Amino acid sequence: MDELLLVDGANVVGSVPDGWWRDRRGAAERLRDHLVEYAERTGTTVVLVVEGAARGVESVPGVRVESASGSGDDHIVAFVEQAARPVVVVTADRELRQRVGALGARCVGPRTVWPGR
């Protein structure tokens, strides 16, 4: 069974101080578009979780976007709890890594999908 890549959008975007805070939605859209290339290159199913000002970013072929109604971390944990296949969570958030790790998810850092950023 193939893994699903679940991306903590706020954490990955925030991992590089490139001015993302001036346009959170635009930053999430740039990450989403980059993830399309990643999904195509690796054959991985990708889900991007966004929150706050980035809510409402649309899904595109190759990347499903989910807008968290509250905490993105809580949304990610609930997703992992309900997943019917192995999940890899992309985040540098230590607390989130512990929470999803306890549920059996594997975690990788932002540079896995956002190299050179």
mmCIF file of N, CA and C in Angstrom:
data_model
loop_
_atom_site.group_PDB
_atom_site.id
_atom_site.type_symbol
_atom_site.label_atom_id
_atom_site.label_comp_id
_atom_site.label_asym_id
_atom_site.label_seq_id
_atom_site.Cartn_x
_atom_site.Cartn_y
_atom_site.Cartn_z
ATOM 1 N N MET A 1 0.854 -1.188 0.000
ATOM 2 C CA MET A 1 0.000 0.000 0.000
ATOM 3 C C MET A 1 0.892 1.239 0.000
ATOM 4 N N ASP A 2 0.624 2.176 -0.897
ATOM 5 C CA ASP A 2 1.479 3.352 -0.980
ATOM 6 C C ASP A 2 1.164 4.356 0.125
ATOM 7 N N GLU A 3 2.181 5.138 0.440
ATOM 8 C CA GLU A 3 2.035 6.155 1.479
ATOM 9 C C GLU A 3 1.366 7.402 0.931
ATOM 10 N N LEU A 4 0.745 8.107 1.831
ATOM 11 C CA LEU A 4 0.153 9.403 1.522
ATOM 12 C C LEU A 4 1.020 10.457 2.196
ATOM 13 N N LEU A 5 1.356 11.504 1.482
ATOM 14 C CA LEU A 5 2.155 12.588 2.036
ATOM 15 C C LEU A 5 1.216 13.690 2.508
ATOM 16 N N LEU A 6 1.240 13.984 3.792
ATOM 17 C CA LEU A 6 0.380 14.990 4.410
ATOM 18 C C LEU A 6 1.261 16.158 4.836
ATOM 19 N N VAL A 7 1.053 17.317 4.213
ATOM 20 C CA VAL A 7 1.956 18.456 4.394
ATOM 21 C C VAL A 7 1.333 19.510 5.312
ATOM 22 N N ASP A 8 2.059 19.850 6.365
ATOM 23 C CA ASP A 8 1.684 20.916 7.294
ATOM 24 C C ASP A 8 2.060 22.241 6.606
ATOM 25 N N GLY A 9 1.120 22.799 5.857
ATOM 26 C CA GLY A 9 1.396 23.959 5.024
ATOM 27 C C GLY A 9 1.985 25.136 5.775
ATOM 28 N N ALA A 10 1.412 25.491 6.901
ATOM 29 C CA ALA A 10 1.898 26.656 7.648
ATOM 30 C C ALA A 10 3.332 26.439 8.113
ATOM 31 N N ASN A 11 3.640 25.242 8.548
ATOM 32 C CA ASN A 11 4.979 24.958 9.045
ATOM 33 C C ASN A 11 5.999 24.941 7.918
ATOM 34 N N VAL A 12 5.645 24.332 6.799
ATOM 35 C CA VAL A 12 6.584 24.257 5.683
ATOM 36 C C VAL A 12 6.821 25.648 5.095
ATOM 37 N N VAL A 13 5.758 26.407 4.867
ATOM 38 C CA VAL A 13 5.903 27.770 4.343
ATOM 39 C C VAL A 13 6.717 28.616 5.322
ATOM 40 N N GLY A 14 6.452 28.449 6.603
ATOM 41 C CA GLY A 14 7.137 29.245 7.618
ATOM 42 C C GLY A 14 8.565 28.831 7.883
ATOM 43 N N SER A 15 9.019 27.763 7.253
ATOM 44 C CA SER A 15 10.382 27.277 7.503
ATOM 45 C C SER A 15 11.450 28.151 6.846
ATOM 46 N N VAL A 16 11.022 29.061 5.967
ATOM 47 C CA VAL A 16 11.965 29.946 5.281
ATOM 48 C C VAL A 16 11.462 31.383 5.381
ATOM 49 N N PRO A 17 12.272 32.286 5.932
ATOM 50 C CA PRO A 17 11.838 33.682 6.069
ATOM 51 C C PRO A 17 11.972 34.449 4.751
ATOM 52 N N ASP A 18 11.068 34.158 3.815
ATOM 53 C CA ASP A 18 11.144 34.783 2.490
ATOM 54 C C ASP A 18 10.039 35.816 2.259
ATOM 55 N N GLY A 19 9.427 36.270 3.354
ATOM 56 C CA GLY A 19 8.360 37.264 3.241
ATOM 57 C C GLY A 19 6.976 36.655 3.123
ATOM 58 N N TRP A 20 6.850 35.366 3.381
ATOM 59 C CA TRP A 20 5.568 34.666 3.261
ATOM 60 C C TRP A 20 4.469 35.324 4.083
ATOM 61 N N TRP A 21 4.818 35.963 5.189
ATOM 62 C CA TRP A 21 3.824 36.556 6.095
ATOM 63 C C TRP A 21 3.080 37.730 5.464
ATOM 64 N N ARG A 22 3.630 38.288 4.393
ATOM 65 C CA ARG A 22 2.939 39.393 3.717
ATOM 66 C C ARG A 22 1.804 38.891 2.821
ATOM 67 N N ASP A 23 1.876 37.626 2.423
ATOM 68 C CA ASP A 23 0.857 37.036 1.557
ATOM 69 C C ASP A 23 0.770 35.543 1.849
ATOM 70 N N ARG A 24 0.104 35.205 2.933
ATOM 71 C CA ARG A 24 0.035 33.809 3.371
ATOM 72 C C ARG A 24 -0.661 32.924 2.341
ATOM 73 N N ARG A 25 -1.708 33.437 1.760
ATOM 74 C CA ARG A 25 -2.428 32.656 0.745
ATOM 75 C C ARG A 25 -1.540 32.414 -0.478
ATOM 76 N N GLY A 26 -0.867 33.449 -0.946
ATOM 77 C CA GLY A 26 0.038 33.308 -2.084
ATOM 78 C C GLY A 26 1.166 32.332 -1.788
ATOM 79 N N ALA A 27 1.685 32.378 -0.565
ATOM 80 C CA ALA A 27 2.753 31.452 -0.175
ATOM 81 C C ALA A 27 2.239 30.012 -0.192
ATOM 82 N N ALA A 28 1.016 29.793 0.287
ATOM 83 C CA ALA A 28 0.426 28.450 0.276
ATOM 84 C C ALA A 28 0.194 27.978 -1.161
ATOM 85 N N GLU A 29 -0.203 28.896 -2.028
ATOM 86 C CA GLU A 29 -0.411 28.529 -3.431
ATOM 87 C C GLU A 29 0.917 28.167 -4.104
ATOM 88 N N ARG A 30 1.986 28.884 -3.782
ATOM 89 C CA ARG A 30 3.306 28.544 -4.339
ATOM 90 C C ARG A 30 3.752 27.169 -3.862
ATOM 91 N N LEU A 31 3.528 26.882 -2.575
ATOM 92 C CA LEU A 31 3.869 25.555 -2.054
ATOM 93 C C LEU A 31 3.036 24.491 -2.757
ATOM 94 N N ARG A 32 1.735 24.718 -2.874
ATOM 95 C CA ARG A 32 0.853 23.764 -3.565
ATOM 96 C C ARG A 32 1.368 23.471 -4.969
ATOM 97 N N ASP A 33 1.707 24.519 -5.699
ATOM 98 C CA ASP A 33 2.171 24.337 -7.075
ATOM 99 C C ASP A 33 3.490 23.574 -7.129
ATOM 100 N N HIS A 34 4.358 23.825 -6.164
ATOM 101 C CA HIS A 34 5.612 23.068 -6.090
ATOM 102 C C HIS A 34 5.322 21.595 -5.769
ATOM 103 N N LEU A 35 4.342 21.364 -4.911
ATOM 104 C CA LEU A 35 4.001 19.988 -4.539
ATOM 105 C C LEU A 35 3.444 19.197 -5.714
ATOM 106 N N VAL A 36 2.820 19.868 -6.678
ATOM 107 C CA VAL A 36 2.353 19.177 -7.892
ATOM 108 C C VAL A 36 3.546 18.539 -8.584
ATOM 109 N N GLU A 37 4.610 19.298 -8.738
ATOM 110 C CA GLU A 37 5.824 18.767 -9.362
ATOM 111 C C GLU A 37 6.379 17.604 -8.546
ATOM 112 N N TYR A 38 6.382 17.732 -7.225
ATOM 113 C CA TYR A 38 6.869 16.673 -6.346
ATOM 114 C C TYR A 38 6.024 15.410 -6.523
ATOM 115 N N ALA A 39 4.709 15.563 -6.542
ATOM 116 C CA ALA A 39 3.802 14.421 -6.692
ATOM 117 C C ALA A 39 4.027 13.725 -8.032
ATOM 118 N N GLU A 40 4.177 14.503 -9.085
ATOM 119 C CA GLU A 40 4.402 13.920 -10.411
ATOM 120 C C GLU A 40 5.727 13.180 -10.471
ATOM 121 N N ARG A 41 6.754 13.764 -9.898
ATOM 122 C CA ARG A 41 8.095 13.181 -9.932
ATOM 123 C C ARG A 41 8.181 11.888 -9.114
ATOM 124 N N THR A 42 7.480 11.850 -7.981
ATOM 125 C CA THR A 42 7.603 10.707 -7.070
ATOM 126 C C THR A 42 6.442 9.727 -7.146
ATOM 127 N N GLY A 43 5.336 10.135 -7.768
ATOM 128 C CA GLY A 43 4.153 9.278 -7.810
ATOM 129 C C GLY A 43 3.426 9.208 -6.482
ATOM 130 N N THR A 44 3.674 10.160 -5.622
ATOM 131 C CA THR A 44 3.089 10.200 -4.284
ATOM 132 C C THR A 44 1.758 10.943 -4.283
ATOM 133 N N THR A 45 0.808 10.450 -3.490
ATOM 134 C CA THR A 45 -0.435 11.171 -3.258
ATOM 135 C C THR A 45 -0.149 12.236 -2.208
ATOM 136 N N VAL A 46 -0.495 13.498 -2.514
ATOM 137 C CA VAL A 46 -0.157 14.608 -1.629
ATOM 138 C C VAL A 46 -1.421 15.325 -1.174
ATOM 139 N N VAL A 47 -1.489 15.578 0.143
ATOM 140 C CA VAL A 47 -2.544 16.391 0.734
ATOM 141 C C VAL A 47 -1.861 17.532 1.478
ATOM 142 N N LEU A 48 -2.236 18.751 1.150
ATOM 143 C CA LEU A 48 -1.704 19.958 1.791
ATOM 144 C C LEU A 48 -2.762 20.499 2.738
ATOM 145 N N VAL A 49 -2.402 20.666 4.004
ATOM 146 C CA VAL A 49 -3.321 21.225 4.995
ATOM 147 C C VAL A 49 -2.953 22.688 5.220
ATOM 148 N N VAL A 50 -3.941 23.570 5.016
ATOM 149 C CA VAL A 50 -3.741 25.007 5.224
ATOM 150 C C VAL A 50 -4.672 25.486 6.330
ATOM 151 N N GLU A 51 -4.321 26.641 6.891
ATOM 152 C CA GLU A 51 -5.109 27.212 7.981
ATOM 153 C C GLU A 51 -5.036 28.725 7.918
ATOM 154 N N GLY A 52 -5.835 29.378 8.741
ATOM 155 C CA GLY A 52 -5.786 30.832 8.854
ATOM 156 C C GLY A 52 -6.022 31.530 7.525
ATOM 157 N N ALA A 53 -5.172 32.522 7.230
ATOM 158 C CA ALA A 53 -5.331 33.341 6.026
ATOM 159 C C ALA A 53 -5.164 32.537 4.740
ATOM 160 N N ALA A 54 -4.620 31.335 4.824
ATOM 161 C CA ALA A 54 -4.443 30.498 3.631
ATOM 162 C C ALA A 54 -5.664 29.617 3.357
ATOM 163 N N ARG A 55 -6.650 29.643 4.245
ATOM 164 C CA ARG A 55 -7.861 28.844 4.007
ATOM 165 C C ARG A 55 -8.474 29.214 2.674
ATOM 166 N N GLY A 56 -9.006 28.241 2.004
ATOM 167 C CA GLY A 56 -9.671 28.497 0.738
ATOM 168 C C GLY A 56 -8.786 28.302 -0.475
ATOM 169 N N VAL A 57 -7.498 28.016 -0.272
ATOM 170 C CA VAL A 57 -6.643 27.687 -1.401
ATOM 171 C C VAL A 57 -7.232 26.440 -2.053
ATOM 172 N N GLU A 58 -7.368 26.474 -3.350
ATOM 173 C CA GLU A 58 -8.026 25.394 -4.090
ATOM 174 C C GLU A 58 -7.105 24.207 -4.332
ATOM 175 N N SER A 59 -7.705 23.034 -4.405
ATOM 176 C CA SER A 59 -6.987 21.842 -4.840
ATOM 177 C C SER A 59 -6.691 21.960 -6.322
ATOM 178 N N VAL A 60 -5.661 21.273 -6.766
ATOM 179 C CA VAL A 60 -5.316 21.200 -8.183
ATOM 180 C C VAL A 60 -4.990 19.740 -8.482
ATOM 181 N N PRO A 61 -5.003 19.345 -9.755
ATOM 182 C CA PRO A 61 -4.639 17.964 -10.064
ATOM 183 C C PRO A 61 -3.262 17.636 -9.484
ATOM 184 N N GLY A 62 -3.212 16.584 -8.695
ATOM 185 C CA GLY A 62 -1.967 16.152 -8.072
ATOM 186 C C GLY A 62 -1.837 16.519 -6.607
ATOM 187 N N VAL A 63 -2.551 17.561 -6.169
ATOM 188 C CA VAL A 63 -2.474 17.974 -4.764
ATOM 189 C C VAL A 63 -3.865 18.347 -4.272
ATOM 190 N N ARG A 64 -4.331 17.593 -3.283
ATOM 191 C CA ARG A 64 -5.595 17.932 -2.632
ATOM 192 C C ARG A 64 -5.282 18.889 -1.492
ATOM 193 N N VAL A 65 -6.027 19.980 -1.415
ATOM 194 C CA VAL A 65 -5.831 20.957 -0.347
ATOM 195 C C VAL A 65 -7.012 20.869 0.602
ATOM 196 N N GLU A 66 -6.701 20.772 1.890
ATOM 197 C CA GLU A 66 -7.732 20.764 2.927
ATOM 198 C C GLU A 66 -7.540 21.986 3.799
ATOM 199 N N SER A 67 -8.602 22.745 3.988
ATOM 200 C CA SER A 67 -8.577 23.925 4.854
ATOM 201 C C SER A 67 -9.041 23.527 6.244
ATOM 202 N N ALA A 68 -8.160 23.698 7.211
ATOM 203 C CA ALA A 68 -8.513 23.399 8.596
ATOM 204 C C ALA A 68 -9.454 24.476 9.114
ATOM 205 N N SER A 69 -10.552 24.070 9.731
ATOM 206 C CA SER A 69 -11.491 25.050 10.269
ATOM 207 C C SER A 69 -10.947 25.705 11.533
ATOM 208 N N GLY A 70 -10.036 25.029 12.193
ATOM 209 C CA GLY A 70 -9.391 25.568 13.387
ATOM 210 C C GLY A 70 -7.895 25.365 13.268
ATOM 211 N N SER A 71 -7.334 24.639 14.204
ATOM 212 C CA SER A 71 -5.903 24.365 14.219
ATOM 213 C C SER A 71 -5.517 23.404 13.095
ATOM 214 N N GLY A 72 -4.509 23.781 12.331
ATOM 215 C CA GLY A 72 -4.000 22.890 11.299
ATOM 216 C C GLY A 72 -3.432 21.617 11.904
ATOM 217 N N ASP A 73 -2.773 21.743 13.056
ATOM 218 C CA ASP A 73 -2.210 20.569 13.717
ATOM 219 C C ASP A 73 -3.307 19.586 14.107
ATOM 220 N N ASP A 74 -4.396 20.088 14.680
ATOM 221 C CA ASP A 74 -5.503 19.209 15.066
ATOM 222 C C ASP A 74 -6.110 18.541 13.839
ATOM 223 N N HIS A 75 -6.198 19.264 12.740
ATOM 224 C CA HIS A 75 -6.726 18.704 11.492
ATOM 225 C C HIS A 75 -5.824 17.569 11.006
ATOM 226 N N ILE A 76 -4.518 17.783 11.079
ATOM 227 C CA ILE A 76 -3.565 16.761 10.649
ATOM 228 C C ILE A 76 -3.669 15.524 11.526
ATOM 229 N N VAL A 77 -3.764 15.703 12.831
ATOM 230 C CA VAL A 77 -3.895 14.560 13.742
ATOM 231 C C VAL A 77 -5.171 13.778 13.434
ATOM 232 N N ALA A 78 -6.285 14.464 13.241
ATOM 233 C CA ALA A 78 -7.545 13.789 12.913
ATOM 234 C C ALA A 78 -7.429 13.041 11.586
ATOM 235 N N PHE A 79 -6.748 13.627 10.626
ATOM 236 C CA PHE A 79 -6.552 12.980 9.328
ATOM 237 C C PHE A 79 -5.775 11.681 9.509
ATOM 238 N N VAL A 80 -4.686 11.737 10.274
ATOM 239 C CA VAL A 80 -3.863 10.540 10.507
ATOM 240 C C VAL A 80 -4.684 9.477 11.226
ATOM 241 N N GLU A 81 -5.486 9.880 12.196
ATOM 242 C CA GLU A 81 -6.322 8.924 12.932
ATOM 243 C C GLU A 81 -7.270 8.175 12.013
ATOM 244 N N GLN A 82 -7.765 8.837 10.979
ATOM 245 C CA GLN A 82 -8.767 8.245 10.089
ATOM 246 C C GLN A 82 -8.177 7.638 8.821
ATOM 247 N N ALA A 83 -6.887 7.786 8.603
ATOM 248 C CA ALA A 83 -6.269 7.333 7.358
ATOM 249 C C ALA A 83 -6.332 5.814 7.236
ATOM 250 N N ALA A 84 -6.634 5.372 6.032
ATOM 251 C CA ALA A 84 -6.728 3.937 5.756
ATOM 252 C C ALA A 84 -5.432 3.392 5.170
ATOM 253 N N ARG A 85 -4.406 4.232 5.105
ATOM 254 C CA ARG A 85 -3.112 3.785 4.587
ATOM 255 C C ARG A 85 -2.004 4.529 5.316
ATOM 256 N N PRO A 86 -0.765 4.109 5.162
ATOM 257 C CA PRO A 86 0.344 4.781 5.853
ATOM 258 C C PRO A 86 0.452 6.249 5.461
ATOM 259 N N VAL A 87 0.764 7.076 6.446
ATOM 260 C CA VAL A 87 0.868 8.518 6.238
ATOM 261 C C VAL A 87 2.267 8.983 6.630
ATOM 262 N N VAL A 88 2.832 9.847 5.785
ATOM 263 C CA VAL A 88 4.068 10.547 6.094
ATOM 264 C C VAL A 88 3.689 12.010 6.274
ATOM 265 N N VAL A 89 3.997 12.579 7.433
ATOM 266 C CA VAL A 89 3.661 13.964 7.733
ATOM 267 C C VAL A 89 4.913 14.820 7.553
ATOM 268 N N VAL A 90 4.765 15.889 6.779
ATOM 269 C CA VAL A 90 5.867 16.825 6.547
ATOM 270 C C VAL A 90 5.683 18.008 7.481
ATOM 271 N N THR A 91 6.562 18.110 8.479
ATOM 272 C CA THR A 91 6.521 19.200 9.448
ATOM 273 C C THR A 91 7.811 19.209 10.247
ATOM 274 N N ALA A 92 8.149 20.372 10.782
ATOM 275 C CA ALA A 92 9.265 20.495 11.709
ATOM 276 C C ALA A 92 8.749 20.722 13.126
ATOM 277 N N ASP A 93 7.438 20.761 13.287
ATOM 278 C CA ASP A 93 6.796 21.024 14.573
ATOM 279 C C ASP A 93 6.976 19.806 15.490
ATOM 280 N N ARG A 94 7.756 19.972 16.527
ATOM 281 C CA ARG A 94 8.072 18.848 17.427
ATOM 282 C C ARG A 94 6.836 18.238 18.083
ATOM 283 N N GLU A 95 5.947 19.095 18.566
ATOM 284 C CA GLU A 95 4.746 18.579 19.224
ATOM 285 C C GLU A 95 3.877 17.795 18.240
ATOM 286 N N LEU A 96 3.699 18.320 17.038
ATOM 287 C CA LEU A 96 2.910 17.610 16.031
ATOM 288 C C LEU A 96 3.577 16.291 15.667
ATOM 289 N N ARG A 97 4.893 16.282 15.545
ATOM 290 C CA ARG A 97 5.616 15.033 15.248
ATOM 291 C C ARG A 97 5.331 13.978 16.320
ATOM 292 N N GLN A 98 5.324 14.398 17.575
ATOM 293 C CA GLN A 98 5.032 13.462 18.665
ATOM 294 C C GLN A 98 3.600 12.951 18.573
ATOM 295 N N ARG A 99 2.663 13.847 18.327
ATOM 296 C CA ARG A 99 1.250 13.468 18.276
ATOM 297 C C ARG A 99 0.976 12.467 17.159
ATOM 298 N N VAL A 100 1.468 12.748 15.947
ATOM 299 C CA VAL A 100 1.184 11.839 14.829
ATOM 300 C C VAL A 100 2.069 10.596 14.877
ATOM 301 N N GLY A 101 3.262 10.742 15.441
ATOM 302 C CA GLY A 101 4.140 9.584 15.605
ATOM 303 C C GLY A 101 3.508 8.541 16.515
ATOM 304 N N ALA A 102 2.819 9.004 17.559
ATOM 305 C CA ALA A 102 2.129 8.097 18.474
ATOM 306 C C ALA A 102 1.001 7.336 17.776
ATOM 307 N N LEU A 103 0.554 7.874 16.640
ATOM 308 C CA LEU A 103 -0.518 7.238 15.868
ATOM 309 C C LEU A 103 0.036 6.366 14.734
ATOM 310 N N GLY A 104 1.363 6.303 14.649
ATOM 311 C CA GLY A 104 1.983 5.452 13.639
ATOM 312 C C GLY A 104 2.435 6.146 12.368
ATOM 313 N N ALA A 105 2.278 7.457 12.293
ATOM 314 C CA ALA A 105 2.728 8.184 11.104
ATOM 315 C C ALA A 105 4.242 8.362 11.154
ATOM 316 N N ARG A 106 4.841 8.401 9.991
ATOM 317 C CA ARG A 106 6.251 8.718 9.866
ATOM 318 C C ARG A 106 6.348 10.211 9.585
ATOM 319 N N CYS A 107 7.388 10.872 10.087
ATOM 320 C CA CYS A 107 7.547 12.315 9.894
ATOM 321 C C CYS A 107 8.855 12.615 9.182
ATOM 322 N N VAL A 108 8.786 13.631 8.321
ATOM 323 C CA VAL A 108 9.972 14.140 7.637
ATOM 324 C C VAL A 108 9.935 15.657 7.717
ATOM 325 N N GLY A 109 11.082 16.278 7.516
ATOM 326 C CA GLY A 109 11.184 17.725 7.602
ATOM 327 C C GLY A 109 10.774 18.440 6.325
ATOM 328 N N PRO A 110 10.574 19.750 6.421
ATOM 329 C CA PRO A 110 10.142 20.554 5.277
ATOM 330 C C PRO A 110 11.050 20.453 4.060
ATOM 331 N N ARG A 111 12.338 20.313 4.254
ATOM 332 C CA ARG A 111 13.249 20.260 3.107
ATOM 333 C C ARG A 111 13.044 19.030 2.240
ATOM 334 N N THR A 112 12.325 18.058 2.754
ATOM 335 C CA THR A 112 12.000 16.882 1.950
ATOM 336 C C THR A 112 11.204 17.278 0.714
ATOM 337 N N VAL A 113 10.322 18.251 0.874
ATOM 338 C CA VAL A 113 9.456 18.669 -0.252
ATOM 339 C C VAL A 113 9.743 20.086 -0.708
ATOM 340 N N TRP A 114 10.505 20.851 0.048
ATOM 341 C CA TRP A 114 10.729 22.270 -0.222
ATOM 342 C C TRP A 114 12.231 22.534 -0.170
ATOM 343 N N PRO A 115 13.038 21.801 -0.975
ATOM 344 C CA PRO A 115 14.484 21.922 -0.897
ATOM 345 C C PRO A 115 14.973 23.288 -1.357
ATOM 346 N N GLY A 116 16.041 23.725 -0.746
ATOM 347 C CA GLY A 116 16.641 24.989 -1.150
ATOM 348 C C GLY A 116 15.849 26.213 -0.766
ATOM 349 N N ARG A 117 14.792 26.031 -0.035
ATOM 350 C CA ARG A 117 13.978 27.171 0.378
ATOM 351 C C ARG A 117 14.421 27.588 1.742
#
